[in-house]
XYZ file of N, CA and C in Angstrom:
765
model
N 9.565 -16.202 1.938
C 8.537 -16.459 0.922
C 7.165 -16.474 1.591
N 6.130 -16.549 0.763
C 4.788 -16.581 1.323
C 4.529 -17.880 2.063
N 3.671 -17.767 3.058
C 3.248 -18.968 3.775
C 2.570 -19.922 2.803
N 2.787 -21.204 2.989
C 2.144 -22.202 2.128
C 0.645 -22.221 2.383
N -0.116 -22.064 1.332
C -1.584 -22.098 1.461
C -2.124 -23.094 0.450
N -3.357 -23.483 0.668
C -4.006 -24.332 -0.314
C -4.111 -23.567 -1.622
N -3.898 -24.210 -2.767
C -3.935 -23.505 -4.047
C -5.265 -22.794 -4.231
N -5.200 -21.578 -4.720
C -6.420 -20.814 -4.976
C -7.010 -21.222 -6.302
N -8.104 -20.572 -6.708
C -8.729 -20.886 -7.978
C -7.828 -20.468 -9.129
N -8.033 -21.031 -10.333
C -7.162 -20.708 -11.465
C -7.078 -19.213 -11.722
N -8.157 -18.477 -11.459
C -8.181 -17.046 -11.722
C -7.215 -16.256 -10.882
N -6.731 -16.814 -9.781
C -5.812 -16.074 -8.932
C -4.366 -16.243 -9.371
N -4.090 -17.130 -10.326
C -2.722 -17.336 -10.784
C -2.098 -16.083 -11.402
N -2.822 -15.328 -12.275
C -2.229 -14.096 -12.817
C -1.874 -13.100 -11.723
N -2.615 -13.108 -10.629
C -2.323 -12.191 -9.535
C -0.963 -12.499 -8.928
N -0.638 -13.763 -8.788
C 0.647 -14.125 -8.201
C 1.797 -13.740 -9.129
N 1.508 -13.739 -10.438
C 2.543 -13.305 -11.375
C 2.689 -11.781 -11.368
N 1.572 -11.072 -11.197
C 1.599 -9.604 -11.198
C 2.100 -9.039 -9.878
N 1.910 -9.786 -8.792
C 2.279 -9.311 -7.457
C 3.427 -10.158 -6.920
N 4.657 -9.668 -6.990
C 5.793 -10.486 -6.533
C 5.619 -10.898 -5.074
N 5.822 -12.186 -4.752
C 5.561 -12.672 -3.405
C 6.651 -12.368 -2.388
N 7.856 -12.006 -2.840
C 8.961 -11.793 -1.907
C 10.071 -11.042 -2.622
N 11.024 -10.530 -1.849
C 12.091 -9.705 -2.400
C 12.883 -10.378 -3.537
N 13.236 -11.680 -3.449
C 13.974 -12.292 -4.561
C 13.221 -12.212 -5.888
N 11.892 -12.370 -5.851
C 11.092 -12.281 -7.075
C 11.082 -10.850 -7.607
N 11.059 -9.879 -6.699
C 11.108 -8.470 -7.111
C 12.430 -8.182 -7.813
N 13.520 -8.612 -7.203
C 14.840 -8.374 -7.805
C 14.957 -9.051 -9.167
N 14.448 -10.264 -9.276
C 14.518 -11.009 -10.540
C 13.748 -10.268 -11.645
N 12.586 -9.764 -11.311
C 11.761 -9.076 -12.312
C 12.409 -7.766 -12.754
N 12.996 -7.036 -11.818
C 13.674 -5.790 -12.180
C 14.907 -6.068 -13.030
N 15.610 -7.150 -12.699
C 16.815 -7.516 -13.443
C 16.456 -7.852 -14.896
N 15.322 -8.501 -15.088
C 14.894 -8.917 -16.433
C 14.640 -7.721 -17.354
N 14.210 -6.598 -16.776
C 13.857 -5.460 -17.627
C 14.851 -4.307 -17.532
N 15.957 -4.484 -16.791
C 16.911 -3.396 -16.566
C 17.582 -2.928 -17.857
N 17.814 -3.840 -18.802
C 18.467 -3.446 -20.052
C 17.581 -2.490 -20.846
N 16.281 -2.704 -20.798
C 15.327 -1.860 -21.532
C 14.943 -0.617 -20.742
N 14.892 -0.745 -19.396
C 14.484 0.372 -18.542
C 15.629 0.672 -17.578
N 16.460 1.653 -17.884
C 17.604 1.957 -17.008
C 17.195 2.235 -15.562
N 16.022 2.843 -15.376
C 15.554 3.155 -14.020
C 15.338 1.892 -13.195
N 15.005 0.776 -13.867
C 14.845 -0.490 -13.149
C 16.168 -0.917 -12.534
N 17.261 -0.666 -13.253
C 18.579 -0.970 -12.713
C 18.906 -0.105 -11.508
N 18.468 1.165 -11.551
C 18.715 2.070 -10.429
C 17.920 1.640 -9.192
N 16.668 1.229 -9.411
C 15.845 0.736 -8.298
C 16.468 -0.533 -7.724
N 16.904 -1.418 -8.605
C 17.520 -2.672 -8.173
C 18.770 -2.406 -7.338
N 19.561 -1.410 -7.750
C 20.781 -1.074 -7.014
C 20.456 -0.627 -5.589
N 19.394 0.168 -5.450
C 18.967 0.618 -4.114
C 18.445 -0.559 -3.292
N 17.707 -1.442 -3.959
C 17.145 -2.602 -3.270
C 18.240 -3.540 -2.772
N 19.283 -3.694 -3.576
C 20.383 -4.593 -3.205
C 21.120 -4.106 -1.953
N 21.054 -2.813 -1.683
C 21.739 -2.251 -0.516
C 20.960 -2.478 0.784
N 19.711 -2.917 0.665
C 18.876 -3.119 1.856
C 19.149 -4.491 2.468
N 19.335 -4.566 3.774
C 19.501 -5.874 4.430
C 18.307 -6.780 4.149
N 18.550 -8.074 4.059
C 17.471 -9.019 3.718
C 16.405 -9.091 4.790
N 16.792 -9.085 6.043
C 15.815 -9.237 7.129
C 15.770 -7.956 7.962
N 14.748 -7.156 7.679
C 14.591 -5.891 8.386
C 13.873 -6.129 9.716
N 14.356 -5.496 10.761
C 13.709 -5.629 12.069
C 13.271 -4.260 12.564
N 12.066 -4.226 13.092
C 11.498 -2.990 13.603
C 12.177 -2.608 14.913
N 12.317 -1.293 15.137
C 12.853 -0.809 16.395
C 11.807 -0.855 17.497
N 12.089 -0.180 18.599
C 11.206 -0.256 19.759
C 9.984 0.636 19.705
N 9.900 1.524 18.718
C 8.756 2.431 18.612
C 7.708 1.868 17.649
N 6.427 2.232 17.868
C 5.361 1.695 17.016
C 5.433 2.197 15.576
N 4.948 1.346 14.662
C 4.877 1.666 13.231
C 3.415 1.552 12.807
N 2.857 2.663 12.326
C 1.437 2.715 11.959
C 1.302 3.117 10.501
N 0.567 2.322 9.734
C 0.352 2.577 8.312
C -1.061 3.115 8.091
N -1.176 4.094 7.214
C -2.485 4.602 6.795
C -2.704 4.238 5.334
N -3.804 3.557 5.076
C -4.178 3.149 3.732
C -5.507 3.797 3.356
N -5.847 3.731 2.076
C -7.118 4.274 1.614
C -6.984 4.854 0.220
N -8.111 5.062 -0.435
C -8.117 5.667 -1.753
C -7.678 7.129 -1.651
N -7.335 7.724 -2.797
C -7.014 9.150 -2.799
C -8.207 9.950 -2.292
N -7.916 11.058 -1.593
C -8.935 11.984 -1.071
C -9.743 11.401 0.084
N -9.174 10.420 0.782
C -9.821 9.935 2.003
C -9.218 10.597 3.243
N -8.280 11.507 3.028
C -7.737 12.268 4.149
C -6.408 11.781 4.679
N -5.719 10.906 3.935
C -4.458 10.344 4.435
C -3.410 11.413 4.717
N -3.266 12.358 3.784
C -2.236 13.385 3.948
C -2.474 14.221 5.199
N -3.720 14.655 5.390
C -4.064 15.477 6.557
C -3.877 14.700 7.854
N -4.394 13.467 7.885
C -4.343 12.670 9.109
C -2.913 12.266 9.457
N -2.158 11.825 8.454
C -0.786 11.390 8.750
C 0.055 12.553 9.279
N -0.133 13.739 8.706
C 0.627 14.894 9.179
C 0.223 15.262 10.611
N -1.082 15.186 10.901
C -1.560 15.511 12.247
C -1.056 14.513 13.281
N -1.076 13.227 12.920
C -0.590 12.195 13.841
C 0.917 12.352 14.044
N 1.634 12.643 12.972
C 3.082 12.879 13.080
C 3.364 13.995 14.081
N 2.639 15.105 13.949
C 2.872 16.247 14.833
C 2.498 15.918 16.280
N 1.385 15.197 16.457
C 0.914 14.878 17.805
C 1.867 13.937 18.535
N 2.394 12.953 17.814
C 3.237 11.927 18.437
C 4.733 12.196 18.279
N 5.080 13.339 17.678
C 6.495 13.606 17.380
C 7.108 12.440 16.613
N 6.382 11.995 15.595
C 6.758 10.797 14.847
C 7.517 11.155 13.565
N 8.055 10.126 12.930
C 8.670 10.245 11.608
C 7.609 9.853 10.581
N 7.448 10.666 9.543
C 6.465 10.383 8.499
C 7.174 9.896 7.240
N 6.794 8.701 6.768
C 7.363 8.128 5.551
C 6.242 7.821 4.566
N 6.604 7.737 3.286
C 5.601 7.465 2.249
C 6.087 6.377 1.304
N 5.126 5.703 0.678
C 5.433 4.707 -0.341
C 4.815 5.149 -1.668
N 5.592 5.132 -2.781
C 7.005 4.751 -2.836
C 7.879 5.798 -2.162
N 9.035 5.370 -1.618
C 9.901 6.302 -0.904
C 10.482 7.365 -1.837
N 10.918 8.465 -1.236
C 11.386 9.612 -2.012
C 12.517 9.259 -2.976
N 13.358 8.293 -2.597
C 14.531 7.969 -3.420
C 14.164 7.361 -4.773
N 12.937 6.850 -4.939
C 12.540 6.278 -6.231
C 11.255 6.888 -6.785
N 10.598 7.757 -6.035
C 9.279 8.263 -6.461
C 9.348 9.056 -7.764
N 10.552 9.599 -8.110
C 10.655 10.365 -9.351
C 10.498 9.488 -10.589
N 10.596 8.173 -10.426
C 10.448 7.256 -11.560
C 9.065 6.624 -11.627
N 8.172 7.063 -10.795
C 6.843 6.452 -10.722
C 6.108 6.491 -12.064
N 6.136 7.654 -12.742
C 5.413 7.791 -14.008
C 5.953 6.829 -15.065
N 7.251 6.585 -15.053
C 7.849 5.658 -16.023
C 7.284 4.259 -15.835
N 7.241 3.793 -14.585
C 6.779 2.424 -14.325
C 5.259 2.299 -14.432
N 4.544 3.387 -14.209
C 3.084 3.340 -14.359
C 2.669 3.049 -15.799
N 3.559 3.334 -16.762
C 3.256 3.069 -18.172
C 3.720 1.683 -18.627
N 4.286 0.917 -17.715
C 4.771 -0.422 -18.057
C 3.685 -1.473 -17.801
N 3.838 -2.682 -18.354
C 2.885 -3.769 -18.064
C 2.807 -4.039 -16.567
N 1.688 -4.593 -16.146
C 1.411 -4.788 -14.720
C 2.534 -5.482 -13.945
N 3.122 -6.572 -14.431
C 4.168 -7.234 -13.629
C 5.353 -6.327 -13.328
N 5.773 -5.515 -14.308
C 6.905 -4.613 -14.094
C 6.495 -3.457 -13.187
N 5.326 -2.931 -13.437
C 4.810 -1.830 -12.609
C 4.736 -2.247 -11.150
N 4.206 -3.427 -10.883
C 4.063 -3.875 -9.498
C 5.405 -4.255 -8.885
N 6.356 -4.671 -9.705
C 7.698 -4.940 -9.175
C 8.308 -3.645 -8.651
N 8.055 -2.547 -9.360
C 8.553 -1.239 -8.905
C 7.953 -0.879 -7.545
N 6.626 -1.013 -7.427
C 5.972 -0.655 -6.156
C 6.369 -1.621 -5.035
N 6.524 -2.894 -5.374
C 6.957 -3.857 -4.363
C 8.380 -3.542 -3.909
N 9.249 -3.205 -4.857
C 10.617 -2.821 -4.497
C 10.597 -1.609 -3.579
N 9.697 -0.666 -3.875
C 9.557 0.509 -3.017
C 9.219 0.139 -1.587
N 8.407 -0.875 -1.414
C 8.046 -1.317 -0.068
C 9.248 -1.893 0.678
N 10.078 -2.659 -0.022
C 11.259 -3.242 0.635
C 12.293 -2.169 0.948
N 12.442 -1.191 0.049
C 13.350 -0.073 0.324
C 12.812 0.746 1.493
N 11.497 0.954 1.504
C 10.859 1.680 2.600
C 11.059 0.946 3.926
N 11.011 -0.380 3.891
C 11.197 -1.163 5.117
C 12.540 -0.862 5.766
N 13.562 -0.626 4.943
C 14.873 -0.284 5.473
C 14.829 1.055 6.203
N 14.069 2.003 5.651
C 13.909 3.313 6.290
C 13.106 3.183 7.588
N 12.080 2.336 7.562
C 11.248 2.118 8.758
C 12.093 1.527 9.885
N 12.914 0.526 9.529
C 13.742 -0.144 10.540
C 14.625 0.860 11.273
N 15.220 1.771 10.518
C 16.102 2.773 11.139
C 15.301 3.784 11.956
N 14.231 4.312 11.345
C 13.458 5.374 11.999
C 12.796 4.897 13.284
N 12.338 3.643 13.315
C 11.587 3.139 14.469
C 12.472 2.847 15.680
N 13.773 3.056 15.533
C 14.654 2.929 16.700
C 14.703 4.218 17.512
N 14.195 5.314 16.927
C 14.295 6.607 17.621
C 12.968 7.339 17.807
N 11.897 6.910 17.114
C 10.607 7.603 17.233
C 9.505 6.741 16.620
N 8.225 7.029 16.962
C 7.128 6.360 16.260
C 7.211 6.656 14.759
N 6.726 5.736 13.941
C 6.780 5.910 12.490
C 5.364 5.855 11.920
N 5.014 6.881 11.153
C 3.723 6.953 10.474
C 3.991 6.801 8.982
N 3.240 5.934 8.319
C 3.491 5.644 6.906
C 2.235 5.894 6.074
N 2.407 6.669 5.010
C 1.339 6.921 4.043
C 1.451 5.866 2.949
N 0.694 4.797 3.073
C 0.648 3.630 2.177
C 1.889 2.741 2.308
N 1.601 1.421 2.129
C 2.675 0.424 2.247
C 2.244 -0.763 1.390
N 2.528 -1.970 1.825
C 2.273 -3.150 0.986
C 0.794 -3.316 0.625
N -0.115 -3.027 1.534
C -1.539 -3.266 1.262
C -2.012 -2.518 0.014
N -1.483 -1.312 -0.235
C -1.856 -0.579 -1.447
C -1.391 -1.322 -2.692
N -0.142 -1.776 -2.678
C 0.396 -2.529 -3.805
C -0.484 -3.734 -4.109
N -0.844 -4.465 -3.064
C -1.644 -5.678 -3.244
C -3.078 -5.359 -3.670
N -3.726 -4.408 -3.006
C -5.135 -4.120 -3.285
C -5.342 -3.642 -4.720
N -4.477 -2.731 -5.183
C -4.637 -2.226 -6.547
C -4.296 -3.290 -7.584
N -3.330 -4.145 -7.283
C -3.015 -5.234 -8.205
C -4.183 -6.205 -8.325
N -4.720 -6.610 -7.201
C -5.833 -7.559 -7.196
C -7.030 -6.986 -7.944
N -7.340 -5.701 -7.681
C -8.495 -5.068 -8.337
C -8.277 -4.898 -9.834
N -7.039 -4.625 -10.236
C -6.731 -4.426 -11.653
C -6.762 -5.738 -12.419
N -6.250 -6.785 -11.799
C -6.138 -8.078 -12.479
C -7.428 -8.900 -12.420
N -8.422 -8.415 -11.684
C -9.698 -9.123 -11.568
C -10.770 -8.330 -12.310
N -11.514 -8.977 -13.162
C -12.609 -8.310 -13.858
C -13.923 -8.595 -13.143
N -14.881 -7.701 -13.327
C -16.214 -7.967 -12.804
C -16.467 -7.375 -11.436
N -17.286 -8.081 -10.677
C -17.767 -7.578 -9.398
C -16.897 -8.086 -8.249
N -17.250 -7.621 -7.039
C -16.526 -8.038 -5.837
C -16.534 -9.554 -5.699
N -17.639 -10.175 -6.111
C -17.754 -11.638 -5.996
C -16.721 -12.363 -6.852
N -16.142 -11.660 -7.846
C -15.164 -12.286 -8.733
C -13.728 -12.200 -8.207
N -13.542 -11.531 -7.067
C -12.224 -11.485 -6.447
C -11.814 -12.875 -5.955
N -10.513 -13.118 -5.793
C -10.111 -14.371 -5.140
C -10.795 -14.463 -3.778
N -11.172 -15.659 -3.347
C -11.897 -15.784 -2.082
C -11.068 -15.324 -0.889
N -11.769 -14.927 0.157
C -11.066 -14.572 1.400
C -10.168 -15.737 1.794
N -9.022 -15.432 2.387
C -8.019 -16.404 2.823
C -7.140 -16.904 1.675
N -7.378 -16.420 0.420
C -6.442 -16.754 -0.648
C -5.089 -16.137 -0.296
N -4.007 -16.748 -0.748
C -2.677 -16.279 -0.369
C -2.338 -14.897 -0.917
N -3.094 -14.406 -1.927
C -2.793 -13.073 -2.449
C -3.057 -11.988 -1.413
N -3.844 -12.289 -0.384
C -4.141 -11.311 0.666
C -3.144 -11.376 1.829
N -2.181 -12.279 1.744
C -1.221 -12.469 2.831
C -0.056 -11.487 2.732
N 0.383 -10.982 3.857
C 1.562 -10.125 3.922
C 2.812 -10.958 3.617
N 3.746 -10.453 2.808
C 4.974 -11.225 2.526
C 5.764 -11.475 3.814
N 6.214 -12.679 3.994
C 6.883 -13.036 5.245
C 8.260 -12.398 5.389
N 8.837 -11.917 4.274
C 10.167 -11.315 4.373
C 10.118 -9.791 4.406
N 8.922 -9.211 4.591
C 8.772 -7.754 4.626
C 8.434 -7.292 6.045
N 9.137 -6.264 6.520
C 8.902 -5.731 7.862
C 7.431 -5.373 8.047
N 6.849 -5.861 9.151
C 5.424 -5.644 9.426
C 5.206 -4.422 10.308
N 4.134 -3.680 10.040
C 3.765 -2.591 10.946
C 3.020 -3.136 12.160
N 2.861 -2.300 13.174
C 2.074 -2.696 14.346
C 0.585 -2.532 14.105
N 0.226 -1.594 13.239
C -1.188 -1.271 13.024
C -1.362 -0.716 11.618
N -2.449 -1.143 10.942
C -2.795 -0.607 9.623
C -4.209 -0.042 9.713
N -4.350 1.236 9.413
C -5.645 1.905 9.468
C -6.099 2.232 8.047
N -7.303 1.786 7.700
C -7.880 2.018 6.373
C -8.900 3.144 6.466
N -8.581 4.291 5.862
C -9.490 5.435 5.878
C -10.505 5.297 4.741
N -11.776 5.458 5.065
C -12.823 5.354 4.050
C -13.771 6.548 4.157
N -14.306 6.965 3.006
C -15.349 7.993 2.973
C -16.378 7.582 1.934
N -17.524 8.207 1.996
C -18.579 7.973 1.020
C -18.053 8.297 -0.380
N -18.383 7.483 -1.409
C -17.849 7.712 -2.762
C -18.101 9.123 -3.292
N -19.313 9.653 -3.073
C -19.625 10.998 -3.566
C -18.783 12.049 -2.860
N -18.578 11.870 -1.543
C -17.762 12.797 -0.775
C -16.308 12.761 -1.268
N -15.815 11.576 -1.575
C -14.433 11.437 -2.039
C -14.230 12.130 -3.380
N -15.183 11.970 -4.313
C -15.078 12.621 -5.623
C -15.130 14.143 -5.455
N -15.981 14.617 -4.551
C -16.072 16.064 -4.298
C -14.745 16.599 -3.766
N -14.130 15.850 -2.878
C -12.828 16.273 -2.334
C -11.770 16.320 -3.434
N -11.800 15.329 -4.320
C -10.839 15.304 -5.419
C -11.010 16.512 -6.323
N -12.248 16.843 -6.656
C -12.527 17.981 -7.526
C -12.091 19.286 -6.866
N -12.284 19.373 -5.561
C -11.917 20.586 -4.838
C -10.391 20.758 -4.826
N -9.661 19.627 -4.755
C -8.199 19.692 -4.752
C -7.655 20.149 -6.092
N -8.355 19.781 -7.184
C -7.953 20.223 -8.513
C -6.630 19.664 -8.992
N -6.218 18.520 -8.460
C -4.947 17.921 -8.867
C -5.155 17.003 -10.062
N -4.107 16.813 -10.831
C -4.177 15.899 -11.970
C -4.348 14.471 -11.459
N -5.259 13.743 -12.094
C -5.552 12.380 -11.642
C -4.490 11.403 -12.130
N -4.163 10.418 -11.279
C -3.355 9.298 -11.729
C -4.245 8.402 -12.587
N -3.631 7.482 -13.336
C -4.423 6.559 -14.152
C -5.383 5.753 -13.282
N -4.876 5.293 -12.138
C -5.717 4.474 -11.269
C -6.841 5.297 -10.660
N -6.568 6.579 -10.349
C -7.611 7.431 -9.792
C -8.694 7.698 -10.828
N -8.313 7.903 -12.074
C -9.300 8.100 -13.142
C -10.168 6.854 -13.285
N -9.530 5.690 -13.157
C -10.281 4.427 -13.231
C -11.233 4.292 -12.048
N -10.785 4.693 -10.858
C -11.649 4.634 -9.677
C -12.900 5.481 -9.869
N -12.705 6.665 -10.468
C -13.821 7.580 -10.649
C -14.774 7.090 -11.734
N -14.202 6.516 -12.807
C -15.024 6.099 -13.943
C -15.669 4.734 -13.730
N -15.084 3.918 -12.894
C -15.517 2.529 -12.772
C -15.780 2.194 -11.309
N -17.044 2.228 -10.927
C -17.388 1.972 -9.521
C -17.070 0.535 -9.131
N -17.126 -0.401 -10.085
C -16.803 -1.794 -9.771
C -15.325 -1.931 -9.403
N -14.458 -1.185 -10.113
C -13.035 -1.206 -9.783
C -12.821 -0.668 -8.371
N -13.477 0.443 -8.047
C -13.355 1.019 -6.703
C -13.804 0.017 -5.648
N -14.912 -0.668 -5.905
C -15.412 -1.648 -4.941
C -14.422 -2.806 -4.767
N -13.778 -3.210 -5.877
C -12.801 -4.302 -5.789
C -11.580 -3.872 -4.970
N -11.142 -2.623 -5.172
C -10.006 -2.130 -4.394
C -10.352 -2.130 -2.911
N -11.495 -1.551 -2.563
C -11.874 -1.434 -1.151
C -12.065 -2.804 -0.513
N -12.688 -3.730 -1.235
C -12.904 -5.060 -0.672
C -11.577 -5.809 -0.531
N -10.653 -5.583 -1.463
C -9.331 -6.214 -1.350
C -8.623 -5.736 -0.093
N -8.714 -4.430 0.187
C -8.148 -3.905 1.436
C -8.733 -4.644 2.637
N -10.039 -4.840 2.615
C -10.716 -5.440 3.769
C -10.361 -6.909 3.957
N -9.906 -7.568 2.888
C -9.571 -8.996 2.988
C -8.108 -9.242 3.374
N -7.327 -8.181 3.456
C -5.917 -8.352 3.819
C -5.788 -8.928 5.229
N -4.798 -9.784 5.395
C -4.577 -10.397 6.704
C -3.098 -10.345 7.063
N -2.854 -10.460 8.364
C -1.492 -10.632 8.875
C -0.520 -9.524 8.451
N -0.810 -8.240 8.690
C -1.905 -7.695 9.502
C -3.115 -7.281 8.662
N -4.276 -7.306 9.314
C -5.506 -6.835 8.688
C -5.613 -5.322 8.847
N -6.511 -4.721 8.079
C -6.755 -3.280 8.177
C -7.860 -2.995 9.189
N -7.646 -2.003 10.028
C -8.689 -1.493 10.914
C -9.355 -0.326 10.181
N -10.646 -0.460 9.909
C -11.329 0.563 9.108
C -11.714 1.774 9.957
N -11.482 2.975 9.401
C -11.808 4.226 10.087
C -12.653 5.089 9.151
N -13.822 5.520 9.613
C -14.660 6.429 8.836
C -14.021 7.816 8.874
N -13.546 8.281 7.716
C -12.864 9.569 7.646
C -13.783 10.694 7.185
N -15.105 10.478 7.253
C -16.069 11.500 6.818
C -16.225 12.657 7.808
N -16.164 12.409 9.132
C -16.334 13.515 10.085
C -15.229 14.565 9.962
N -15.252 15.557 10.839
C -14.237 16.612 10.830
C -12.856 16.022 11.069
N -11.826 16.752 10.633
C -10.461 16.238 10.803
C -10.105 16.069 12.276
N -10.713 16.914 13.145
C -10.461 16.788 14.583
C -11.030 15.484 15.126
N -12.241 15.134 14.673
C -12.869 13.890 15.120
C -12.120 12.668 14.603
N -11.709 12.726 13.340
C -10.968 11.604 12.757
C -9.641 11.413 13.490
N -8.959 12.511 13.769
C -7.690 12.434 14.503
C -7.899 11.813 15.877
N -8.960 12.206 16.551
C -9.255 11.651 17.878
C -9.461 10.136 17.802
N -10.239 9.685 16.814
C -10.496 8.254 16.630
C -9.190 7.503 16.345
N -8.382 8.067 15.460
C -7.116 7.437 15.070
C -6.169 7.316 16.265
N -6.058 8.377 17.052
C -5.166 8.350 18.213
C -5.634 7.334 19.255
N -6.955 7.191 19.404
C -7.492 6.189 20.329
C -7.110 4.785 19.873
N -7.191 4.528 18.563
C -6.834 3.211 18.029
C -5.344 2.939 18.195
N -4.534 3.944 17.964
C -3.090 3.783 18.132
C -2.751 3.468 19.588
N -3.399 4.203 20.497
C -3.168 3.974 21.915
C -3.600 2.572 22.333
N -4.701 2.103 21.738
C -5.240 0.780 22.066
C -4.350 -0.355 21.563
N -3.813 -0.182 20.367
C -3.088 -1.292 19.705
C -1.568 -1.215 19.796
N -1.047 -0.039 20.159
C 0.405 0.135 20.168
C 0.892 0.572 21.539
N 2.090 0.172 21.870
C 2.695 0.590 23.137
C 3.387 1.935 22.928
N 2.854 2.977 23.539
C 3.440 4.308 23.399
C 3.970 4.786 24.743
């Protein structure tokens, strides 16, 4: 369960309901809606097969976080190739086909799906990290940051204060060695999205239409602790960004 913290302000209570604090809460929430959503039962079945306490292998585990079009796909693939690593994504492939179904559900159910994906992914990380470095495209911090930003109205100042327990990593979830947060200038990010020409997710459309929401997401990322995010400017060339990322990995991880 989460570490005991001093109670946060009343406004942070909905966040704790929307963001399951540990695997038992995730399973309970999926079980409650399985009769109405058959896919919830399928996710629950996969989750039940995962050992309760996942342990990382001897190779480093590095997570890349950031908004869409900050270069995660390019950087993660380049780092994978450079380090001969295993590349994993959240939600994992075994449940990603149900993403659209859960995106249309109320926030607590939607976040239970993404949280379950993190625990299922942890099982994959545990196995993969015994034989090679592991690079991950999004993990728990994305689930938490988007939940916090969605459930909070207004400006960055209206977020739960730094050190609130909503920014804490769940104690029963396998931790990475390093989390890198890729950031780019807002105008540059929108230009990259337009150039890609891909259909926007609901959250991406909200990011583009609502600068306050984008600011809340980014600030939530920055307030995450245990582990915190190391911010990387992803505006330069992909070669420069890769060089910076590899230096950070070398500095923080045993390779």
